[in-house]
Coordinates of C-alpha atoms in Angstrom, one line a residue:
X687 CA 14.9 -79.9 43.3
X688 CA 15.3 -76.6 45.4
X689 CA 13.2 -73.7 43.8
X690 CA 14.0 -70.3 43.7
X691 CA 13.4 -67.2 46.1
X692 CA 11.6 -65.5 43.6
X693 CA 8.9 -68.6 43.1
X694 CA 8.8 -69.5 46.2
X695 CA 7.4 -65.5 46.9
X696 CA 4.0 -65.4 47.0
X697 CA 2.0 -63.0 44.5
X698 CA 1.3 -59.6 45.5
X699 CA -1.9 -58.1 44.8
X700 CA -2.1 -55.2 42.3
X701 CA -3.0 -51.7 44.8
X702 CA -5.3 -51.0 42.2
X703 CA -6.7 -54.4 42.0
X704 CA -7.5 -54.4 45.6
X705 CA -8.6 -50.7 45.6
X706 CA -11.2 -51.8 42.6
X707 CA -12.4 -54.5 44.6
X708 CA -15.7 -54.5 46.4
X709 CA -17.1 -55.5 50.0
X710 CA -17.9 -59.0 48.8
X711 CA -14.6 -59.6 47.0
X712 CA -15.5 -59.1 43.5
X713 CA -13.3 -57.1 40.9
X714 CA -15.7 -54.0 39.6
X715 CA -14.5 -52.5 36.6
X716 CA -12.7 -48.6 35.6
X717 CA -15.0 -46.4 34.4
X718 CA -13.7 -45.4 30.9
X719 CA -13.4 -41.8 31.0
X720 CA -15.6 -39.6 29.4
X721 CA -14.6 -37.7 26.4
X722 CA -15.9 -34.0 26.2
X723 CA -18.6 -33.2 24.0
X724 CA -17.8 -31.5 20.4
X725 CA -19.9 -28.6 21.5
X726 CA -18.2 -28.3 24.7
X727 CA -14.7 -28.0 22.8
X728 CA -16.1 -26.0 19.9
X729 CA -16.1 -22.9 22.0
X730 CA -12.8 -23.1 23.4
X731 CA -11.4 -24.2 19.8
X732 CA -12.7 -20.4 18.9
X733 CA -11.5 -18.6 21.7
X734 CA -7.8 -20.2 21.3
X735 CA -7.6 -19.6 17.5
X736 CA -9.3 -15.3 17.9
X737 CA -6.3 -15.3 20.4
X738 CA -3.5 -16.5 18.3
X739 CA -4.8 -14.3 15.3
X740 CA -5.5 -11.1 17.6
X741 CA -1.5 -11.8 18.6
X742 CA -0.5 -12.5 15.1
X743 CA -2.1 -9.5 13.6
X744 CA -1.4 -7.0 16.4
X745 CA 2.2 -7.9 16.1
X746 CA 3.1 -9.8 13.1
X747 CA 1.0 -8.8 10.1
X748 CA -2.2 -7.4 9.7
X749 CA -5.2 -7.5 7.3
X750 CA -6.5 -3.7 6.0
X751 CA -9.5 -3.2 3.7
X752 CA -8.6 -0.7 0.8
X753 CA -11.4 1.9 1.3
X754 CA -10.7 4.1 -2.0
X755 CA -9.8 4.1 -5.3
X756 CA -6.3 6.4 -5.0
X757 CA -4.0 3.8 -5.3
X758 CA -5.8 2.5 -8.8
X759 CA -4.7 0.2 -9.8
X760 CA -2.5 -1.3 -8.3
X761 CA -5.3 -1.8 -5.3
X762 CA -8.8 -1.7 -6.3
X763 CA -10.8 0.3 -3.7
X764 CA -12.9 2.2 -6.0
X765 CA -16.8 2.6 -6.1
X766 CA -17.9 -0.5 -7.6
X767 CA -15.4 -2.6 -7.4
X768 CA -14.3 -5.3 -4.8
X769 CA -11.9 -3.5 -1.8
X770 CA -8.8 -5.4 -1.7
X771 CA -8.2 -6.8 1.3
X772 CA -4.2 -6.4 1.3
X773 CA -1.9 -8.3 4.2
X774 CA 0.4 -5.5 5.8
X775 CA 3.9 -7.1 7.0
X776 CA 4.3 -4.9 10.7
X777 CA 7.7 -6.3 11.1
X778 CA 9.9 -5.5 8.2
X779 CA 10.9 -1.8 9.1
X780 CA 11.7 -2.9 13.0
X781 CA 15.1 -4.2 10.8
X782 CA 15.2 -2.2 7.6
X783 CA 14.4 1.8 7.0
X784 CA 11.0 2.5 4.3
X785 CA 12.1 2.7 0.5
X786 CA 11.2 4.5 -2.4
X787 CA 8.2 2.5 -3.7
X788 CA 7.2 1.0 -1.1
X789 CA 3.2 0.4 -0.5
X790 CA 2.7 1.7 3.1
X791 CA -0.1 1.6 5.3
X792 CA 0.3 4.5 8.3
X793 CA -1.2 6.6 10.7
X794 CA -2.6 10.1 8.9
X795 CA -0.3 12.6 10.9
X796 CA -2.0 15.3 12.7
X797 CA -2.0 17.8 9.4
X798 CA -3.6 14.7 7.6
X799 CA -6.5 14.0 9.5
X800 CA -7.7 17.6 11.1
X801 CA -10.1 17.9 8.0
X802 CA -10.7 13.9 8.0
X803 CA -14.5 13.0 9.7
X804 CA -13.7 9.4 11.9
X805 CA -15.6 6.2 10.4
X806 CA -18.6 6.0 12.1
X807 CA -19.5 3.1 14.8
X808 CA -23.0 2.3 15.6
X809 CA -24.5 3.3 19.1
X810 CA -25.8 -0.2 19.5
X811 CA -23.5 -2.2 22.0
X812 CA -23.5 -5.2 20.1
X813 CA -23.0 -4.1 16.8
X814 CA -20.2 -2.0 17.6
X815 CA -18.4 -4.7 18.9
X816 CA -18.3 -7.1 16.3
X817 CA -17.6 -3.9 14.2
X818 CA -13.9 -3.3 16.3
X819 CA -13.9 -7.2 15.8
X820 CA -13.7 -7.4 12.2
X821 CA -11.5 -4.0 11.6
X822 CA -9.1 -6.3 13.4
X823 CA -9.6 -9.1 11.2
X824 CA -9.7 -6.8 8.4
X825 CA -13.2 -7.9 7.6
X826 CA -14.5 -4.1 8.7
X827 CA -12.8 -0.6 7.4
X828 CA -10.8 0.6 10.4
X829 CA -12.1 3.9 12.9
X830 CA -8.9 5.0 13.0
X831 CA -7.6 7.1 10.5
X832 CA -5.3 4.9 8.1
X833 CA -3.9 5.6 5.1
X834 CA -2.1 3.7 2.2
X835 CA 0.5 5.2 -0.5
X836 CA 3.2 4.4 -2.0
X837 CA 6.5 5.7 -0.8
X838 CA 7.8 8.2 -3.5
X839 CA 11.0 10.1 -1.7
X840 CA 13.1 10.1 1.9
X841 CA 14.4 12.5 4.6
X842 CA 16.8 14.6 2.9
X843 CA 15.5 14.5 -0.9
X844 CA 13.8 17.2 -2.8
X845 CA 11.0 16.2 -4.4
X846 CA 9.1 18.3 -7.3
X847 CA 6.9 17.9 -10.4
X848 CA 7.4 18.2 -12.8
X849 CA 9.8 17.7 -15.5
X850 CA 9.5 18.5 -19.1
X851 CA 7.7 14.7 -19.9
X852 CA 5.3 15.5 -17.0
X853 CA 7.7 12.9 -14.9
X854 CA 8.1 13.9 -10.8
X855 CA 11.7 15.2 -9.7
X856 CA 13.7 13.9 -7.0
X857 CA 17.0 15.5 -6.7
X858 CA 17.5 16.6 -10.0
X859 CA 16.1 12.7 -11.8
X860 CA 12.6 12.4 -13.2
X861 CA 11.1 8.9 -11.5
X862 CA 10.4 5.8 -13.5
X863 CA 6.8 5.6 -12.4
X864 CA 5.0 2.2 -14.8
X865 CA 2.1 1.7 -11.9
X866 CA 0.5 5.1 -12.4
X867 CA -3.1 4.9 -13.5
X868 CA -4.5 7.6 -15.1
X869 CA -8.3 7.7 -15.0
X870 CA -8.6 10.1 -18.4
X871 CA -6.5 8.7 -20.6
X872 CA -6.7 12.2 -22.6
X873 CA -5.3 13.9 -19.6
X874 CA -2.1 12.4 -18.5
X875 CA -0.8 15.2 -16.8
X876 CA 0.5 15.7 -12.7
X877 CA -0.9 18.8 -11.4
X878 CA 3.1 20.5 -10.8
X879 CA 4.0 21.6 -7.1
X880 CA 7.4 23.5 -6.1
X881 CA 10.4 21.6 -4.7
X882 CA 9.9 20.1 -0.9
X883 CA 12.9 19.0 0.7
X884 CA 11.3 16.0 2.9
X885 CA 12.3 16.6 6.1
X886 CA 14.6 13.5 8.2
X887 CA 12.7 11.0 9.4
X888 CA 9.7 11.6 7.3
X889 CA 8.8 10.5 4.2
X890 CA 7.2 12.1 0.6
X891 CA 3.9 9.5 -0.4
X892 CA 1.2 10.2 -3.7
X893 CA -1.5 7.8 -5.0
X894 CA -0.5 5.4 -7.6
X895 CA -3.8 6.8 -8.8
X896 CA -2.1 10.1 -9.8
X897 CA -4.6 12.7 -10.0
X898 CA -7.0 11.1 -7.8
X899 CA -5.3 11.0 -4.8
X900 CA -5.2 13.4 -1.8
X901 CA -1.4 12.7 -0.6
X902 CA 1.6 14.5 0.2
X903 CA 1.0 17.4 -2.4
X904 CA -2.1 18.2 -0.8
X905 CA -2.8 17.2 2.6
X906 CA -1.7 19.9 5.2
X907 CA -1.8 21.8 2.8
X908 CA 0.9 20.5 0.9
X909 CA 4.3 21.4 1.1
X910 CA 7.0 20.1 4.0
X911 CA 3.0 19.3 6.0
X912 CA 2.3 16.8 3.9
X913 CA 5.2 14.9 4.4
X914 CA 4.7 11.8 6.9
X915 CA 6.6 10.8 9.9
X916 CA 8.4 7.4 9.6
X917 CA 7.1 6.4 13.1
X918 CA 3.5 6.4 12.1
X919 CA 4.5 3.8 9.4
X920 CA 2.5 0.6 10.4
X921 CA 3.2 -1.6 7.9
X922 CA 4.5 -2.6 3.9
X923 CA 1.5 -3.9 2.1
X924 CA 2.8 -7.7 0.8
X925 CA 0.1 -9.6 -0.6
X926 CA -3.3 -8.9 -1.6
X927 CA -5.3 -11.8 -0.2
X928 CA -8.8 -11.0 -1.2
X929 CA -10.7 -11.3 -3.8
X930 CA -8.9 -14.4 -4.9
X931 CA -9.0 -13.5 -9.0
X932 CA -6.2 -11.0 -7.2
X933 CA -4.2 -13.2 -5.2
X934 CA -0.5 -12.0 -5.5
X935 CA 2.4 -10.0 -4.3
X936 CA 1.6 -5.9 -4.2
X937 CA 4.5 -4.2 -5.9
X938 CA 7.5 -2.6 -4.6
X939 CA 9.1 -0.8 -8.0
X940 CA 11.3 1.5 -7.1
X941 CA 10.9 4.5 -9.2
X942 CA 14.6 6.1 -8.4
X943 CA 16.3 2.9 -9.3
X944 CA 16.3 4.1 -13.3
X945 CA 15.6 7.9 -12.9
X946 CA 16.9 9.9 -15.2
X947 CA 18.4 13.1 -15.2
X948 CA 16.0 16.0 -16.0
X949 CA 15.0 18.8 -18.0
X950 CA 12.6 20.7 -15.9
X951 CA 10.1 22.7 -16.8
X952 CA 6.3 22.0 -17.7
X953 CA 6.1 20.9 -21.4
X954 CA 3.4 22.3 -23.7
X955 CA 0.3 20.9 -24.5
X956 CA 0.2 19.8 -28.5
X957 CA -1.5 22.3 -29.9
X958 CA 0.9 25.1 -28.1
X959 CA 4.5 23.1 -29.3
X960 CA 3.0 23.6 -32.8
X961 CA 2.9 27.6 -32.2
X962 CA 6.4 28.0 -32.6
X963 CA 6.8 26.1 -35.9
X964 CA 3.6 28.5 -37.3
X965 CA 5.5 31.9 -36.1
X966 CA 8.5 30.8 -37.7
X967 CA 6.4 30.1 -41.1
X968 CA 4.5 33.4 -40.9
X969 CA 8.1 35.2 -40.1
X970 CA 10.0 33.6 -42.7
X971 CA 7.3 33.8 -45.4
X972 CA 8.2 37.5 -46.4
X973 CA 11.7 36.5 -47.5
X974 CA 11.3 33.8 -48.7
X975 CA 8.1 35.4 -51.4
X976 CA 10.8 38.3 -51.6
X977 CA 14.0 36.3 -52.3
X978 CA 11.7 34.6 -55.3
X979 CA 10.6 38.5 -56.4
X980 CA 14.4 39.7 -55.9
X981 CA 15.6 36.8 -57.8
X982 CA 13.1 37.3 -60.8
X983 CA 14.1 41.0 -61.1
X984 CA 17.7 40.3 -61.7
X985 CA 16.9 37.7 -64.4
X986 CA 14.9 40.2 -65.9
X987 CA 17.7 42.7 -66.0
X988 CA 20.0 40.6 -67.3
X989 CA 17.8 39.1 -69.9
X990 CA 17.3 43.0 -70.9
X991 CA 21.5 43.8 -71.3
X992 CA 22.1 40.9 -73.4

């Protein structure tokens, strides 16, 4: 029976076959290739993962330490307590313009930070490194000087305090303000400052912390100087991501959403609404005792005629 071209074509050898072979004809085996060492990959594994966060939170979203207590207590930062460690979305106002109530982290303008001393780095090489390190990571407080408030007016509104109910004014409407803190509950009362018409492009920013908080009314000054330039906005604070009892989102209320038209004007402390009523007791008192006398005396007379 005739066989085929294919079976009648002798077997090639395998290059590699051949290659493997030795001088004396035997087949020597592949070397298996040698995996790296954990501690040889550990090091890159590090180097890849600082990259990709440096990236993230350069340009993405970044992690800030709350260094004081003015924004009480919405973000703890105060003596004593655990600093929040809050994650600041860099992103958002590349797409959208800052809002009233917003929590923003920014750069303190140049009226901001003239009185400000610079956090302190240590002269040791070393130590100041891994100090830059972790104010990236948000694991050290930052040497430059950042600040965080909340977002109270915009360029083109006039902003004032305060109303009759101690309430701020922005164009004409007392704010709906639930996240102030007031540190002596005896003295909830805003220290008043005249109207500020916050320049375009800037925005008006106090302390959730109400009358511990260097902001707008004071810094520069106070006045149109303490009003802060849009561009040095870095971030809105999101989510507070350390300590982990205050894992959740920071909020965002926006007190002109329900303001309220307003009656301005300083209201009186209790004991000074209460001088009014007394005058009008005192004043009233003499015709009252000398309607009774009057009335008596005509009785009397007409008692006497009958």
């Amino acid at each position: 029976m005739p066989s085929s071209a294919a079976e009648d074509e002798p077997e090639r050898p395998d290059p590699d076959e051949s290659a493997d072979a030795g001088a004396n004809g035997k087949r020597r085996r592949r070397k298996p290739k040698k995996q790296r060492s954990f501690w040889v990959e550990l090091p890159i594994l590090i180097v890849v993962a600082l990259a990709l966060a440096f990236v993230f939170q350069q340009f993405l979203a970044r992690v800030y330490t709350i260094p004081s207590g003015s924004m009480e207590t919405t973000l703890h930062g105060c003596t004593g307590c655990y600093g929040d460690k809050v994650l600041v979305d860099k992103i958002t106002y590349d797409f959208t313009d800052p809002e009233p109530g917003d929590v923003v982290v920014f750069k303190g303008p140049e009226p901001w930070v003239e009185n400000e001393v610079a956090t302190e780095r240590s002269g040791n090489a070393v130590v100041r490194f891994f100090q830059n390190i972790g104010s990236v990571f948000g694991l050290a407080p930052p040497d430059e000087r950042d600040f965080v408030k909340r977002i109270i007016a915009t360029g083109g509104q006039t902003v004032q305090c305060c109303d009759a109910q101690n309430r701020v004014v922005v164009d004409g409407k007392a704010l709906d303000e639930p996240y102030i803190h007031w540190e002596n509950p005896d003295n909830q009362r805003q220290e008043p400052f005249d109207p500020v018409t916050v320049p375009d492009g800037y925005v008006w920013v106090m302390g959730d912390n109400r009358n511990d908080s260097c902001d707008s009314r004071c810094q520069g000054g106070g006045g149109v100087r303490g009003a802060v330039p849009v561009d040095n906005i870095i971030g809105k604070a999101r989510i507070i991501v350390l300590p982990p009892s205050r894992w959740g989102g920071v909020s965002d209320h926006n007190p002109q959403a329900a303001a309220q038209p307003a009656a301005l004007g300083m209201s009186a402390p209790a004991w000074q609404e209460g001088v009014p009523l007394g005058f009008g007791v005192v004043a009233a008192w003499p015709a009252v005792w000398g309607g009774r006398r009057l009335g008596s005396k005509v009785r009397e007379a007409v008692e006497r005629k009958r």
